[in-house]
Short mmCIF file of C-alpha atoms in Angstrom, two decimals:
data_model
loop_
_atom_site.label_atom_id
_atom_site.label_comp_id
_atom_site.label_asym_id
_atom_site.label_seq_id
_atom_site.Cartn_x
_atom_site.Cartn_y
_atom_site.Cartn_z
CA UNK A 1 76.40 32.68 -39.18
CA UNK A 2 75.58 28.98 -38.95
CA UNK A 3 78.49 28.23 -41.30
CA UNK A 4 81.42 30.16 -39.84
CA UNK A 5 83.79 28.46 -37.44
CA UNK A 6 82.49 24.97 -38.13
CA UNK A 7 84.34 21.82 -39.30
CA UNK A 8 84.93 21.22 -42.98
CA UNK A 9 81.98 18.84 -43.32
CA UNK A 10 79.55 21.10 -41.50
CA UNK A 11 77.80 22.26 -44.66
CA UNK A 12 77.12 18.66 -45.71
CA UNK A 13 75.71 17.85 -42.26
CA UNK A 14 73.66 21.03 -42.26
CA UNK A 15 72.13 20.23 -45.66
CA UNK A 16 71.28 16.70 -44.54
CA UNK A 17 69.61 18.04 -41.39
CA UNK A 18 67.78 20.76 -43.35
CA UNK A 19 66.32 18.22 -45.77
CA UNK A 20 65.20 15.99 -42.91
CA UNK A 21 63.29 18.74 -41.09
CA UNK A 22 61.73 20.03 -44.31
CA UNK A 23 60.23 16.56 -44.71
CA UNK A 24 58.86 16.60 -41.14
CA UNK A 25 57.17 19.94 -40.43
CA UNK A 26 56.35 20.79 -36.82
CA UNK A 27 56.38 23.92 -34.67
CA UNK A 28 59.93 23.16 -33.51
CA UNK A 29 61.19 22.13 -36.96
CA UNK A 30 59.61 25.16 -38.62
CA UNK A 31 61.71 27.44 -36.41
CA UNK A 32 64.86 25.61 -37.50
CA UNK A 33 63.71 25.57 -41.15
CA UNK A 34 63.31 29.33 -41.10
CA UNK A 35 66.70 29.87 -39.43
CA UNK A 36 68.62 27.57 -41.77
CA UNK A 37 66.72 28.70 -44.86
CA UNK A 38 67.55 32.31 -44.03
CA UNK A 39 71.23 31.54 -43.35
CA UNK A 40 71.64 29.58 -46.59
CA UNK A 41 69.93 32.39 -48.50
CA UNK A 42 72.34 34.95 -47.05
CA UNK A 43 75.30 32.71 -47.82
CA UNK A 44 74.37 31.52 -51.32
CA UNK A 45 71.87 33.96 -52.85
CA UNK A 46 72.24 37.39 -51.26
CA UNK A 47 75.75 38.06 -52.69
CA UNK A 48 74.31 37.40 -56.18
CA UNK A 49 71.33 39.75 -55.94
CA UNK A 50 72.97 42.53 -58.01
CA UNK A 51 73.32 39.99 -60.84
CA UNK A 52 69.92 38.31 -60.61
CA UNK A 53 67.55 41.13 -59.66
CA UNK A 54 65.10 41.62 -62.50
CA UNK A 55 65.60 38.08 -63.76
CA UNK A 56 62.84 35.50 -63.77
CA UNK A 57 64.60 32.15 -64.29
CA UNK A 58 67.53 30.76 -62.32
CA UNK A 59 69.60 27.88 -63.68
CA UNK A 60 71.63 26.45 -60.80
CA UNK A 61 74.69 24.24 -61.33
CA UNK A 62 75.35 22.97 -57.80
CA UNK A 63 78.42 21.08 -56.65
CA UNK A 64 79.16 18.86 -53.66
CA UNK A 65 76.64 19.13 -50.79
CA UNK A 66 74.95 22.03 -52.61
CA UNK A 67 73.57 19.43 -55.02
CA UNK A 68 71.19 18.29 -52.28
CA UNK A 69 69.82 21.72 -51.34
CA UNK A 70 66.29 22.51 -52.51
CA UNK A 71 67.13 26.12 -53.36
CA UNK A 72 63.43 26.93 -53.85
CA UNK A 73 62.97 26.75 -50.06
CA UNK A 74 65.62 29.33 -49.12
CA UNK A 75 64.07 32.32 -47.35
CA UNK A 76 64.89 35.99 -47.85
CA UNK A 77 64.76 38.80 -45.27
CA UNK A 78 61.06 39.36 -46.03
CA UNK A 79 60.18 35.73 -45.30
CA UNK A 80 59.60 34.85 -48.96
CA UNK A 81 60.79 31.59 -50.47
CA UNK A 82 63.19 31.84 -53.40
CA UNK A 83 60.65 30.06 -55.63
CA UNK A 84 58.16 32.88 -54.97
CA UNK A 85 60.43 35.25 -56.91
CA UNK A 86 62.17 32.98 -59.41
CA UNK A 87 61.59 29.88 -61.49
CA UNK A 88 64.35 27.55 -60.31
CA UNK A 89 65.92 24.96 -62.60
CA UNK A 90 68.98 22.76 -62.14
CA UNK A 91 71.62 21.17 -64.31
CA UNK A 92 74.24 18.75 -63.04
CA UNK A 93 77.31 20.17 -64.73
CA UNK A 94 78.61 22.19 -67.65
CA UNK A 95 79.37 18.89 -69.40
CA UNK A 96 75.68 17.93 -69.19
CA UNK A 97 74.68 21.41 -70.38
CA UNK A 98 76.90 20.95 -73.42
CA UNK A 99 75.35 17.53 -74.07
CA UNK A 100 71.81 18.91 -74.04
CA UNK A 101 72.42 22.24 -75.74
CA UNK A 102 72.03 21.05 -79.31
CA UNK A 103 70.01 17.88 -78.75
CA UNK A 104 66.59 18.48 -80.27
CA UNK A 105 64.24 15.80 -81.53
CA UNK A 106 62.40 16.15 -84.81
CA UNK A 107 59.60 14.21 -86.38
CA UNK A 108 56.23 13.14 -85.05
CA UNK A 109 56.07 11.62 -81.58
CA UNK A 110 53.16 10.62 -79.37
CA UNK A 111 52.32 12.84 -76.39
CA UNK A 112 53.01 10.62 -73.39
CA UNK A 113 53.79 7.14 -72.13
CA UNK A 114 52.81 6.78 -68.46
CA UNK A 115 53.56 3.89 -66.09
CA UNK A 116 51.58 3.39 -62.88
CA UNK A 117 49.91 0.92 -60.55
CA UNK A 118 52.85 -1.50 -60.51
CA UNK A 119 52.29 -4.75 -58.60
CA UNK A 120 54.63 -5.57 -55.73
CA UNK A 121 54.35 -9.08 -54.34
CA UNK A 122 57.23 -8.47 -51.92
CA UNK A 123 59.29 -11.19 -53.55
CA UNK A 124 62.39 -10.41 -51.51
CA UNK A 125 62.49 -9.16 -47.95
CA UNK A 126 65.38 -7.02 -46.72
CA UNK A 127 67.90 -9.04 -44.72
CA UNK A 128 70.37 -6.40 -43.47
CA UNK A 129 73.30 -8.83 -43.43
CA UNK A 130 75.93 -6.20 -44.32
CA UNK A 131 77.34 -4.69 -41.14
CA UNK A 132 80.94 -3.63 -41.94
CA UNK A 133 82.80 -1.75 -44.66
CA UNK A 134 84.73 -4.90 -45.51
CA UNK A 135 81.48 -6.82 -46.08
CA UNK A 136 80.16 -3.97 -48.21
CA UNK A 137 83.33 -3.91 -50.30
CA UNK A 138 83.14 -7.66 -50.88
CA UNK A 139 79.44 -7.47 -51.74
CA UNK A 140 80.05 -4.63 -54.20
CA UNK A 141 82.91 -6.41 -55.98
CA UNK A 142 81.10 -9.75 -56.19
CA UNK A 143 77.80 -8.21 -57.33
CA UNK A 144 79.39 -6.09 -60.06
CA UNK A 145 81.25 -9.15 -61.33
CA UNK A 146 78.05 -11.21 -61.44
CA UNK A 147 76.18 -8.39 -63.20
CA UNK A 148 78.92 -8.22 -65.83
CA UNK A 149 78.40 -11.95 -66.34
CA UNK A 150 74.67 -11.42 -66.93
CA UNK A 151 73.36 -12.67 -63.59
CA UNK A 152 70.28 -10.45 -63.20
CA UNK A 153 69.40 -11.97 -59.82
CA UNK A 154 72.60 -10.72 -58.19
CA UNK A 155 71.32 -7.12 -57.93
CA UNK A 156 68.15 -8.04 -56.03
CA UNK A 157 70.12 -10.42 -53.79
CA UNK A 158 72.58 -7.63 -52.97
CA UNK A 159 69.71 -5.24 -52.26
CA UNK A 160 68.23 -7.79 -49.89
CA UNK A 161 71.49 -7.94 -47.96
CA UNK A 162 71.46 -4.14 -47.76
CA UNK A 163 67.96 -4.16 -46.28
CA UNK A 164 65.91 -3.38 -49.39
CA UNK A 165 63.33 -5.49 -51.12
CA UNK A 166 59.95 -5.22 -49.41
CA UNK A 167 57.74 -2.87 -51.47
CA UNK A 168 54.15 -1.88 -50.80
CA UNK A 169 51.63 -1.32 -53.58
CA UNK A 170 50.92 2.32 -54.42
CA UNK A 171 47.21 2.61 -55.30
CA UNK A 172 47.57 6.36 -55.74
CA UNK A 173 49.88 5.85 -58.73
CA UNK A 174 47.08 4.13 -60.65
CA UNK A 175 44.74 7.02 -59.86
CA UNK A 176 47.51 9.46 -60.82
CA UNK A 177 48.08 7.91 -64.25
CA UNK A 178 44.35 7.60 -64.92
CA UNK A 179 43.85 11.28 -64.07
CA UNK A 180 46.82 12.35 -66.19
CA UNK A 181 45.43 10.33 -69.11
CA UNK A 182 42.25 12.41 -69.08
CA UNK A 183 44.30 15.62 -69.22
CA UNK A 184 46.96 14.71 -71.78
CA UNK A 185 45.00 13.35 -74.71
CA UNK A 186 46.20 10.17 -76.43
CA UNK A 187 48.35 9.18 -73.47
CA UNK A 188 49.46 5.54 -73.61
CA UNK A 189 48.97 4.26 -70.05
CA UNK A 190 50.77 1.08 -68.96
CA UNK A 191 49.39 -0.32 -65.71
CA UNK A 192 49.74 -3.13 -63.20
CA UNK A 193 51.82 -6.17 -64.08
CA UNK A 194 52.71 -4.66 -67.44
CA UNK A 195 54.83 -2.06 -65.63
CA UNK A 196 57.71 -4.48 -65.67
CA UNK A 197 61.36 -4.45 -66.64
CA UNK A 198 61.06 -6.88 -69.54
CA UNK A 199 58.30 -4.82 -71.13
CA UNK A 200 60.25 -1.56 -70.91
CA UNK A 201 63.38 -3.13 -72.39
CA UNK A 202 61.35 -4.61 -75.25
CA UNK A 203 59.78 -1.22 -75.93
CA UNK A 204 63.26 0.29 -76.03
CA UNK A 205 64.63 -2.36 -78.39
CA UNK A 206 61.69 -1.98 -80.78
CA UNK A 207 62.00 1.80 -80.85
CA UNK A 208 58.58 2.37 -79.25
CA UNK A 209 60.06 3.92 -76.09
CA UNK A 210 61.68 6.59 -78.24
CA UNK A 211 58.37 7.55 -79.81
CA UNK A 212 57.08 9.70 -76.92
CA UNK A 213 57.58 13.33 -75.97
CA UNK A 214 57.02 12.59 -72.29
CA UNK A 215 57.71 9.52 -70.12
CA UNK A 216 56.00 9.42 -66.72
CA UNK A 217 57.03 6.85 -64.08
CA UNK A 218 54.67 6.65 -61.08
CA UNK A 219 56.46 3.86 -59.22
CA UNK A 220 58.74 3.22 -56.30
CA UNK A 221 62.25 4.55 -56.78
CA UNK A 222 65.34 4.33 -54.63
CA UNK A 223 68.87 5.60 -54.29
CA UNK A 224 71.43 3.35 -52.60
CA UNK A 225 74.13 5.74 -51.29
CA UNK A 226 76.59 3.01 -50.26
CA UNK A 227 76.17 1.11 -53.55
CA UNK A 228 74.99 3.71 -56.10
CA UNK A 229 75.12 1.28 -59.03
CA UNK A 230 72.03 -0.39 -57.53
CA UNK A 231 69.96 2.81 -57.50
CA UNK A 232 66.82 1.93 -59.42
CA UNK A 233 63.31 2.58 -60.61
CA UNK A 234 61.38 -0.22 -58.89
CA UNK A 235 58.96 -1.88 -61.31
CA UNK A 236 56.40 -4.66 -60.88
CA UNK A 237 57.83 -7.56 -58.95
CA UNK A 238 55.85 -10.73 -59.38
CA UNK A 239 56.86 -14.37 -59.78
CA UNK A 240 56.56 -14.24 -63.58
CA UNK A 241 58.85 -11.22 -63.81
CA UNK A 242 61.54 -12.68 -61.55
CA UNK A 243 62.32 -15.47 -64.03
CA UNK A 244 63.83 -13.09 -66.59
CA UNK A 245 64.46 -9.80 -64.76
CA UNK A 246 64.58 -8.72 -61.14
CA UNK A 247 62.22 -5.74 -61.37
CA UNK A 248 64.92 -3.16 -60.62
CA UNK A 249 65.67 -0.89 -63.57
CA UNK A 250 69.17 0.11 -62.48
CA UNK A 251 71.24 3.15 -63.49
CA UNK A 252 73.30 1.17 -66.01
CA UNK A 253 70.18 -0.34 -67.58
CA UNK A 254 68.44 3.05 -67.78
CA UNK A 255 71.43 4.58 -69.58
CA UNK A 256 71.12 1.91 -72.29
CA UNK A 257 67.46 2.69 -73.06
CA UNK A 258 66.62 4.38 -76.36
CA UNK A 259 64.70 7.51 -75.36
CA UNK A 260 63.81 10.61 -77.37
CA UNK A 261 61.87 12.46 -74.70
CA UNK A 262 61.64 16.16 -74.08
CA UNK A 263 60.67 15.44 -70.48
CA UNK A 264 60.90 12.43 -68.13
CA UNK A 265 58.90 12.68 -64.92
CA UNK A 266 60.11 10.42 -62.11
CA UNK A 267 57.13 10.51 -59.79
CA UNK A 268 58.94 8.30 -57.29
CA UNK A 269 60.89 8.45 -54.04
CA UNK A 270 64.41 9.90 -53.81
CA UNK A 271 65.00 9.77 -57.55
CA UNK A 272 67.07 12.95 -57.46
CA UNK A 273 69.75 11.55 -55.21
CA UNK A 274 72.95 9.81 -56.19
CA UNK A 275 76.68 9.75 -55.62
CA UNK A 276 78.50 13.08 -55.48
CA UNK A 277 81.43 13.62 -57.82
CA UNK A 278 83.47 16.83 -57.79
CA UNK A 279 82.52 18.99 -60.76
CA UNK A 280 79.79 16.62 -61.97
CA UNK A 281 77.04 17.15 -59.42
CA UNK A 282 74.84 14.24 -58.39
CA UNK A 283 75.34 11.26 -60.64
CA UNK A 284 72.36 8.97 -60.31
CA UNK A 285 69.12 8.04 -61.96
CA UNK A 286 68.67 11.50 -63.48
CA UNK A 287 72.08 11.34 -65.12
CA UNK A 288 71.28 7.90 -66.54
CA UNK A 289 68.05 9.17 -68.12
CA UNK A 290 69.91 12.11 -69.67
CA UNK A 291 72.41 9.72 -71.19
CA UNK A 292 69.54 7.58 -72.50
CA UNK A 293 68.11 10.56 -74.37
CA UNK A 294 65.94 12.58 -71.97
CA UNK A 295 66.32 16.34 -72.41
CA UNK A 296 64.82 17.27 -69.03
CA UNK A 297 63.66 15.50 -65.87
CA UNK A 298 61.68 16.00 -62.72
CA UNK A 299 62.92 14.08 -59.69
CA UNK A 300 62.57 14.08 -55.91
CA UNK A 301 65.02 14.59 -53.04
CA UNK A 302 62.64 12.94 -50.58
CA UNK A 303 60.39 10.00 -49.98
CA UNK A 304 57.13 11.16 -51.52
CA UNK A 305 53.58 10.80 -50.24
CA UNK A 306 51.28 8.89 -52.56
CA UNK A 307 48.18 11.14 -52.53
CA UNK A 308 49.83 14.57 -52.50
CA UNK A 309 52.21 13.54 -55.29
CA UNK A 310 49.24 12.57 -57.44
CA UNK A 311 47.69 16.02 -56.84
CA UNK A 312 50.98 17.71 -57.71
CA UNK A 313 51.39 15.76 -60.95
CA UNK A 314 47.81 16.24 -62.10
CA UNK A 315 48.13 19.97 -61.48
CA UNK A 316 51.41 20.04 -63.38
CA UNK A 317 49.94 18.54 -66.54
CA UNK A 318 46.84 20.73 -66.31
CA UNK A 319 49.04 23.83 -66.38
CA UNK A 320 50.94 22.51 -69.39
CA UNK A 321 47.81 21.56 -71.31
CA UNK A 322 45.43 24.35 -70.30
CA UNK A 323 47.80 27.29 -69.74
CA UNK A 324 50.35 26.23 -72.37
CA UNK A 325 53.20 26.49 -69.85
CA UNK A 326 56.48 24.70 -70.32
CA UNK A 327 57.15 21.84 -67.90
CA UNK A 328 59.82 24.03 -66.28
CA UNK A 329 57.31 26.82 -65.66
CA UNK A 330 54.53 24.46 -64.54
CA UNK A 331 56.68 22.65 -61.98
CA UNK A 332 57.68 25.95 -60.38
CA UNK A 333 54.06 27.15 -60.39
CA UNK A 334 52.95 23.94 -58.64
CA UNK A 335 55.67 24.39 -56.03
CA UNK A 336 54.39 27.90 -55.36
CA UNK A 337 50.82 26.58 -55.19
CA UNK A 338 51.76 23.90 -52.66
#
């Protein structure tokens, strides 16, 4: 077995390596993908087969490094992916399950609010000035203090010191939202410079943000492992926006939004990552959206490719609209299709 006889942190290292080679297919990597996928299947799934045979849906509550495993990709002895036999769904913890169990929204709501085609003027370039743990600790303490005092610029300045801040425009996100708007009738599409932090916060304060069944964010997104409080949805960043907000909709700010959505789709990079807490899974952007009022989310463990993501998302909404699938079913069907 790949697991036996290894150091205590071997599983975490193995998962990290597995995710990296899944994102970079090649003849050599595919051999390793098959070997690791098979080993993880035998370790995590095979002992449960007597309990799950005959079932169709799996709800996985992962903990620790298991939170970062894409279980859909695990391979059985016949060479089939787990997602070929089951619809796979995740929940972060029993506490989150209890939160969502009885939360149902009533009353009329509009179908969808979709954000895409944000404008990035590369206002702040990454500086990479943090080189030691002591510097990181000081930066974290100072930034959190400034944020508590209402200094919105401190987050973007800290991100710059951590090497973040230069964002390219994503033309595919505009195409993605336009295509989705033709599928989901009466979609409210917000595009370009209007995909900004001030606008979203105003929509929340007025109650408009809570008037949609689905929220779709086709933007940049990021997780900051060494400073998780700065993990953000990256919105339009132009000179006008920087005067009032910094363009980073952070975890804390997301949690304060007033959402009444059945589904939030984070069509962005690495939105599924976060900081690991024992017993609580990955606490990150997804957790913040659940606290804000989302009942379900789609997020990514990887950097995502602009064009293929657009194809995935368009196919997802087609299945929901034309085949009357749930979002849970449609996401799994699109994974099988890909």
